[in-house]
mmCIF file of C-alpha atoms in Angstrom:
data_model
loop_
_atom_site.group_PDB
_atom_site.id
_atom_site.type_symbol
_atom_site.label_atom_id
_atom_site.label_comp_id
_atom_site.label_asym_id
_atom_site.label_seq_id
_atom_site.Cartn_x
_atom_site.Cartn_y
_atom_site.Cartn_z
ATOM 1 C CA MET A 1 25.201 64.112 13.985
ATOM 2 C CA LYS A 2 27.431 62.017 16.024
ATOM 3 C CA GLU A 3 28.862 64.509 17.456
ATOM 4 C CA ARG A 4 28.740 65.198 21.257
ATOM 5 C CA LYS A 5 31.021 67.958 22.338
ATOM 6 C CA PRO A 6 30.684 69.164 26.400
ATOM 7 C CA PRO A 7 28.644 71.815 26.336
ATOM 8 C CA GLU A 8 31.187 74.437 27.820
ATOM 9 C CA LYS A 9 34.503 74.002 27.316
ATOM 10 C CA ALA A 10 35.043 72.072 23.867
ATOM 11 C CA GLY A 11 37.610 70.580 24.477
ATOM 12 C CA SER A 12 39.624 71.241 28.140
ATOM 13 C CA ASP A 13 39.435 67.736 29.005
ATOM 14 C CA GLN A 14 42.274 67.564 26.083
ATOM 15 C CA SER A 15 44.405 70.371 27.087
ATOM 16 C CA MET A 16 44.252 68.897 30.513
ATOM 17 C CA ASP A 17 47.615 67.473 31.198
ATOM 18 C CA THR A 18 46.720 64.686 34.268
ATOM 19 C CA HIS A 19 46.577 62.095 33.355
ATOM 20 C CA PRO A 20 44.303 61.000 30.494
ATOM 21 C CA THR A 21 41.760 58.120 31.061
ATOM 22 C CA PRO A 22 43.326 54.079 30.015
ATOM 23 C CA LEU A 23 40.560 52.697 28.622
ATOM 24 C CA LYS A 24 40.850 48.741 28.925
ATOM 25 C CA LYS A 25 41.942 46.580 26.543
ATOM 26 C CA GLY A 26 38.955 46.191 23.900
ATOM 27 C CA LYS A 27 37.125 43.210 25.337
ATOM 28 C CA GLY A 28 33.193 43.255 24.856
ATOM 29 C CA GLN A 29 32.354 47.245 24.642
ATOM 30 C CA ALA A 30 32.181 47.803 28.959
ATOM 31 C CA ALA A 31 35.705 48.491 29.326
ATOM 32 C CA LEU A 32 36.041 50.954 31.213
ATOM 33 C CA GLY A 33 38.294 53.430 32.253
ATOM 34 C CA ARG A 34 40.529 52.281 35.392
ATOM 35 C CA ASP A 35 40.373 55.693 36.739
ATOM 36 C CA ILE A 36 36.761 54.998 36.594
ATOM 37 C CA GLN A 37 36.787 51.578 38.010
ATOM 38 C CA ALA A 38 38.856 52.766 40.480
ATOM 39 C CA LYS A 39 36.793 55.444 42.188
ATOM 40 C CA ILE A 40 33.476 52.994 41.845
ATOM 41 C CA GLY A 41 35.698 50.278 43.376
ATOM 42 C CA GLN A 42 36.310 53.161 46.374
ATOM 43 C CA GLN A 43 32.755 54.128 46.654
ATOM 44 C CA LEU A 44 31.620 50.207 46.768
ATOM 45 C CA ARG A 45 33.729 50.126 49.913
ATOM 46 C CA SER A 46 33.306 53.074 51.518
ATOM 47 C CA TYR A 47 29.285 52.062 50.960
ATOM 48 C CA TYR A 48 30.691 48.642 52.836
ATOM 49 C CA ASP A 49 32.442 50.095 55.640
ATOM 50 C CA THR A 50 29.894 52.710 56.889
ATOM 51 C CA LEU A 51 27.965 48.487 57.011
ATOM 52 C CA ILE A 52 30.819 47.057 59.031
ATOM 53 C CA GLU A 53 30.032 46.879 63.325
ATOM 54 C CA PRO A 54 32.770 45.079 65.429
ATOM 55 C CA THR A 55 30.732 41.792 65.770
ATOM 56 C CA PRO A 56 27.485 42.283 68.067
ATOM 57 C CA ASP A 57 27.706 40.787 70.667
ATOM 58 C CA ARG A 58 24.345 39.145 69.883
ATOM 59 C CA PHE A 59 26.465 36.940 67.060
ATOM 60 C CA ALA A 60 29.715 35.935 69.886
ATOM 61 C CA ASP A 61 26.862 35.133 72.487
ATOM 62 C CA LEU A 62 25.112 33.161 70.280
ATOM 63 C CA LEU A 63 28.508 30.926 69.916
ATOM 64 C CA ARG A 64 28.599 30.419 73.843
ATOM 65 C CA GLN A 65 25.669 29.197 73.698
ATOM 66 C CA LEU A 66 25.880 27.249 71.690
ATOM 67 C CA ASP A 67 28.911 26.131 72.145
ATOM 68 C CA LYS A 68 28.207 24.828 75.704
ATOM 69 C CA PRO A 69 28.986 20.775 75.846
ATOM 70 C CA GLY A 70 26.342 19.146 76.928
ATOM 71 C CA LYS A 71 23.700 21.580 75.027
ATOM 72 C CA GLU A 72 23.520 19.921 72.212
ATOM 73 C CA GLY A 73 19.491 18.113 72.659
ATOM 74 C CA ALA A 74 18.784 21.965 73.951
ATOM 75 C CA GLU A 75 15.474 22.950 72.629
ATOM 76 C CA MET B 1 27.991 20.499 70.234
ATOM 77 C CA SER B 2 31.806 21.715 70.849
ATOM 78 C CA LEU B 3 33.609 24.229 68.586
ATOM 79 C CA ASP B 4 36.721 23.807 67.557
ATOM 80 C CA PRO B 5 38.254 27.487 68.815
ATOM 81 C CA THR B 6 39.537 28.267 66.458
ATOM 82 C CA LEU B 7 36.951 27.825 63.901
ATOM 83 C CA ARG B 8 34.572 29.819 66.431
ATOM 84 C CA GLU B 9 37.686 32.696 65.889
ATOM 85 C CA GLN B 10 37.237 32.506 62.652
ATOM 86 C CA ILE B 11 33.115 32.165 62.492
ATOM 87 C CA LEU B 12 33.561 35.503 64.465
ATOM 88 C CA ALA B 13 35.995 37.435 62.782
ATOM 89 C CA ALA B 14 33.561 36.743 59.963
ATOM 90 C CA VAL B 15 30.670 38.561 61.365
ATOM 91 C CA PRO B 16 31.565 42.262 59.937
ATOM 92 C CA SER B 17 31.415 41.167 56.991
ATOM 93 C CA LEU B 18 28.749 38.491 56.440
ATOM 94 C CA ARG B 19 26.364 41.200 57.978
ATOM 95 C CA ALA B 20 27.620 44.318 55.849
ATOM 96 C CA PHE B 21 26.319 41.760 52.727
ATOM 97 C CA ALA B 22 23.741 40.769 54.855
ATOM 98 C CA ILE B 23 22.191 44.243 54.950
ATOM 99 C CA SER B 24 23.619 45.223 51.231
ATOM 100 C CA LEU B 25 21.468 42.114 50.275
ATOM 101 C CA SER B 26 18.759 42.326 52.157
ATOM 102 C CA GLY B 27 18.387 46.596 52.389
ATOM 103 C CA ASN B 28 17.441 45.764 55.667
ATOM 104 C CA VAL B 29 18.993 46.096 59.547
ATOM 105 C CA ASP B 30 17.097 43.499 61.460
ATOM 106 C CA ARG B 31 16.844 41.349 58.517
ATOM 107 C CA ALA B 32 21.014 41.015 57.877
ATOM 108 C CA ASP B 33 20.881 40.665 62.184
ATOM 109 C CA ASP B 34 18.255 37.760 61.500
ATOM 110 C CA LEU B 35 19.942 36.100 58.487
ATOM 111 C CA VAL B 36 23.589 36.371 59.967
ATOM 112 C CA GLN B 37 21.739 34.244 63.270
ATOM 113 C CA GLU B 38 19.845 31.918 60.861
ATOM 114 C CA THR B 39 23.661 31.375 58.977
ATOM 115 C CA LEU B 40 25.293 31.198 62.270
ATOM 116 C CA LEU B 41 23.261 29.054 63.378
ATOM 117 C CA ARG B 42 23.037 26.319 60.088
ATOM 118 C CA ALA B 43 27.254 26.809 60.440
ATOM 119 C CA LEU B 44 27.092 24.976 63.656
ATOM 120 C CA ALA B 45 24.917 23.181 62.739
ATOM 121 C CA ASN B 46 27.061 21.636 59.741
ATOM 122 C CA ILE B 47 30.490 22.221 61.317
ATOM 123 C CA HIS B 48 31.409 18.787 60.351
ATOM 124 C CA SER B 49 31.312 19.050 57.058
ATOM 125 C CA PHE B 50 33.453 22.509 57.120
ATOM 126 C CA GLN B 51 36.553 21.284 55.681
ATOM 127 C CA PRO B 52 39.516 23.557 58.327
ATOM 128 C CA GLY B 53 41.362 24.860 56.689
ATOM 129 C CA THR B 54 39.230 25.912 53.980
ATOM 130 C CA ASN B 55 37.883 29.031 53.651
ATOM 131 C CA MET B 56 36.167 30.379 56.828
ATOM 132 C CA PRO B 57 33.994 33.223 55.138
ATOM 133 C CA ALA B 58 33.522 31.677 52.110
ATOM 134 C CA TRP B 59 31.717 28.656 53.712
ATOM 135 C CA LEU B 60 29.730 31.823 55.500
ATOM 136 C CA PHE B 61 28.947 33.228 52.858
ATOM 137 C CA THR B 62 27.717 31.097 50.913
ATOM 138 C CA ILE B 63 25.115 29.478 53.276
ATOM 139 C CA LEU B 64 24.246 33.354 53.933
ATOM 140 C CA ARG B 65 23.375 34.038 50.032
ATOM 141 C CA ASN B 66 21.159 30.349 50.049
ATOM 142 C CA LEU B 67 19.235 31.202 52.990
ATOM 143 C CA PHE B 68 18.387 34.500 52.179
ATOM 144 C CA ARG B 69 18.075 33.186 48.401
ATOM 145 C CA SER B 70 15.378 30.756 49.109
ATOM 146 C CA GLU B 71 13.896 33.094 51.598
ATOM 147 C CA TYR B 72 13.975 35.875 48.294
ATOM 148 C CA ARG B 73 11.430 33.979 46.559
ATOM 149 C CA LYS B 74 8.770 34.114 48.021
ATOM 150 C CA ARG B 75 9.041 38.216 49.064
ATOM 151 C CA ARG B 76 10.785 40.307 48.094
ATOM 152 C CA ARG B 77 13.344 42.602 49.092
ATOM 153 C CA GLU B 78 11.322 43.999 52.571
ATOM 154 C CA VAL B 79 12.989 47.975 51.740
ATOM 155 C CA GLU B 80 13.067 49.005 48.835
ATOM 156 C CA ASP B 81 16.024 52.192 49.083
ATOM 157 C CA ALA B 82 16.279 53.266 46.543
ATOM 158 C CA ASP B 83 16.485 56.304 46.794
ATOM 159 C CA GLY B 84 19.103 55.963 49.430
ATOM 160 C CA SER B 85 17.654 57.033 51.689
ATOM 161 C CA TYR B 86 18.674 53.356 54.332
ATOM 162 C CA ALA B 87 22.059 56.102 53.850
ATOM 163 C CA ASP B 88 20.745 58.431 56.043
ATOM 164 C CA THR B 89 20.615 56.371 58.734
ATOM 165 C CA LEU B 90 24.013 55.805 58.450
ATOM 166 C CA LYS B 91 26.480 57.447 61.387
ATOM 167 C CA THR B 92 28.702 56.922 60.188
ATOM 168 C CA GLN B 93 29.935 58.884 56.865
ATOM 169 C CA PRO B 94 32.687 57.547 54.722
ATOM 170 C CA GLU B 95 35.832 60.350 54.600
ATOM 171 C CA GLN B 96 36.320 60.448 50.892
ATOM 172 C CA THR B 97 33.210 60.756 50.411
ATOM 173 C CA SER B 98 30.464 64.112 50.631
ATOM 174 C CA HIS B 99 27.218 63.118 51.716
ATOM 175 C CA VAL B 100 25.062 63.326 48.191
ATOM 176 C CA GLU B 101 27.786 60.903 46.598
ATOM 177 C CA PHE B 102 27.321 58.676 49.421
ATOM 178 C CA LYS B 103 23.818 59.144 48.177
ATOM 179 C CA GLU B 104 23.672 59.092 45.286
ATOM 180 C CA PHE B 105 25.851 55.741 44.748
ATOM 181 C CA THR B 106 23.683 53.605 47.316
ATOM 182 C CA ALA B 107 20.631 54.687 45.034
ATOM 183 C CA ALA B 108 22.909 54.051 41.923
ATOM 184 C CA LEU B 109 24.218 50.511 43.523
ATOM 185 C CA ASN B 110 20.423 50.385 44.500
ATOM 186 C CA LYS B 111 19.246 49.706 40.938
ATOM 187 C CA LEU B 112 21.634 47.608 40.262
ATOM 188 C CA PRO B 113 20.331 44.013 39.340
ATOM 189 C CA GLU B 114 20.294 41.486 42.411
ATOM 190 C CA ASP B 115 22.675 39.185 40.508
ATOM 191 C CA GLN B 116 24.856 41.842 39.190
ATOM 192 C CA ARG B 117 24.927 44.174 42.424
ATOM 193 C CA GLU B 118 25.998 40.821 44.939
ATOM 194 C CA ALA B 119 29.039 39.792 41.965
ATOM 195 C CA LEU B 120 30.124 43.197 42.364
ATOM 196 C CA ILE B 121 29.663 43.357 46.351
ATOM 197 C CA LEU B 122 31.327 40.219 46.768
ATOM 198 C CA ILE B 123 33.973 40.662 44.667
ATOM 199 C CA GLY B 124 34.290 45.055 45.146
ATOM 200 C CA ALA B 125 34.039 45.492 49.026
ATOM 201 C CA SER B 126 33.926 41.853 50.765
ATOM 202 C CA GLY B 127 37.575 41.194 49.324
ATOM 203 C CA PHE B 128 37.257 37.613 47.947
ATOM 204 C CA SER B 129 38.492 36.298 44.496
ATOM 205 C CA TYR B 130 36.251 35.184 40.838
ATOM 206 C CA GLU B 131 36.881 32.315 41.553
ATOM 207 C CA GLU B 132 36.176 32.538 45.300
ATOM 208 C CA ALA B 133 32.258 34.495 43.997
ATOM 209 C CA ALA B 134 32.015 31.807 41.905
ATOM 210 C CA GLU B 135 31.777 29.243 43.707
ATOM 211 C CA ILE B 136 29.548 31.489 46.777
ATOM 212 C CA CYS B 137 27.161 31.920 43.747
ATOM 213 C CA GLY B 138 27.122 28.901 42.717
ATOM 214 C CA CYS B 139 28.342 30.142 38.822
ATOM 215 C CA ALA B 140 31.331 30.423 36.837
ATOM 216 C CA VAL B 141 33.727 31.882 36.905
ATOM 217 C CA GLY B 142 33.113 33.527 34.067
ATOM 218 C CA THR B 143 29.302 34.275 34.787
ATOM 219 C CA ILE B 144 30.761 36.518 37.503
ATOM 220 C CA LYS B 145 33.553 38.961 35.501
ATOM 221 C CA SER B 146 31.085 39.825 32.986
ATOM 222 C CA ARG B 147 27.982 40.069 36.026
ATOM 223 C CA VAL B 148 31.005 42.305 37.568
ATOM 224 C CA ASN B 149 31.782 44.139 34.191
ATOM 225 C CA ARG B 150 28.081 44.853 33.836
ATOM 226 C CA ALA B 151 27.721 46.406 37.405
ATOM 227 C CA ARG B 152 30.230 48.956 37.083
ATOM 228 C CA THR B 153 29.627 50.028 33.728
ATOM 229 C CA ARG B 154 25.483 50.561 35.167
ATOM 230 C CA LEU B 155 27.140 52.214 37.182
ATOM 231 C CA ALA B 156 29.286 54.438 35.556
ATOM 232 C CA ASN B 157 25.904 55.053 33.651
ATOM 233 C CA LEU B 158 24.083 56.274 36.667
ATOM 234 C CA LEU B 159 26.561 58.462 38.330
ATOM 235 C CA HIS B 160 27.082 59.912 35.179
ATOM 236 C CA ILE B 161 31.203 58.807 35.558
ATOM 237 C CA GLU B 162 32.670 59.659 32.273
ATOM 238 C CA SER B 163 35.861 60.663 32.330
ATOM 239 C CA VAL B 164 38.651 61.799 34.771
ATOM 240 C CA ASN B 165 37.351 64.806 34.760
ATOM 241 C CA ASP B 166 33.826 64.864 36.840
ATOM 242 C CA PHE B 167 35.680 63.100 39.940
ATOM 243 C CA GLY B 168 38.960 63.677 41.924
ATOM 244 C CA PRO B 169 39.268 67.348 41.960
ATOM 245 C CA ASP B 170 37.255 69.716 43.974
ATOM 246 C CA ARG B 171 35.112 71.787 41.790
ATOM 247 C CA ALA B 172 37.129 74.748 42.665
ATOM 248 C CA THR B 173 40.409 72.900 41.352
ATOM 249 C CA ARG B 174 38.657 72.192 38.339
ATOM 250 C CA ALA B 175 37.569 75.025 38.142
ATOM 251 C CA VAL B 176 40.848 75.827 37.259
ATOM 252 C CA LEU B 177 42.088 72.762 35.567
ATOM 253 C CA SER B 178 39.526 74.497 32.968
ATOM 254 C CA GLY B 179 40.860 77.476 33.381
ATOM 255 C CA ASP B 180 37.539 78.944 34.523
ATOM 256 C CA ASP B 181 38.044 81.941 36.957
ATOM 257 C CA VAL B 182 37.393 81.650 40.055
ATOM 258 C CA ALA B 183 39.649 84.938 42.385
#
């Protein structure tokens, strides 16, 4: 009843001689294979990289403005 | 006020990642830019409390996160990007990842609870250590670890990543590997 065979090509994954999925030592149930972690990590960095842009000028300008000596009381 | 040039350099160097973090928290570029600006203002106003030689990025991330959290109690994420539509507006798509895959990933990421998403990003993308992330989030190191673990597990479920066979080689290669006839 609990058996969950992949619908296609049962057993094909066993016969593959690529790297097996190494499981992290079972601390709790959340042990993900290292390959899964790597995949998530890679996608996460891709996602983050798309958000990274060179510092927008407004922030450099802001720092420069705020940094003017004697401007402390301004505004 | 006059800012030590070294500190200014450190602050500016941290801005791109700080801004990326802000976007991932708020789901909104404009709002993220406001957050970064507010963060820089606060940082400069309190620069005397920053200890030179300590971790400038972590200090800035802490300020930004606190700002976001205090705002967040008032209003929820303005742009819910549950369908990952924000991904469409990004000009640079990462090369290693297909567009569909990328959209799915963004959508899944946005389904994570706030605290898990933030922990995962700090550790997995911003490059902080567990200790630094714990400091930024004002919680125990163990809490960060378990949030990151839960976040990874949830992402794996949402993305149906189950084994090495689910990704890696393209479909044709996989078909070959699994014995399908592709020729």
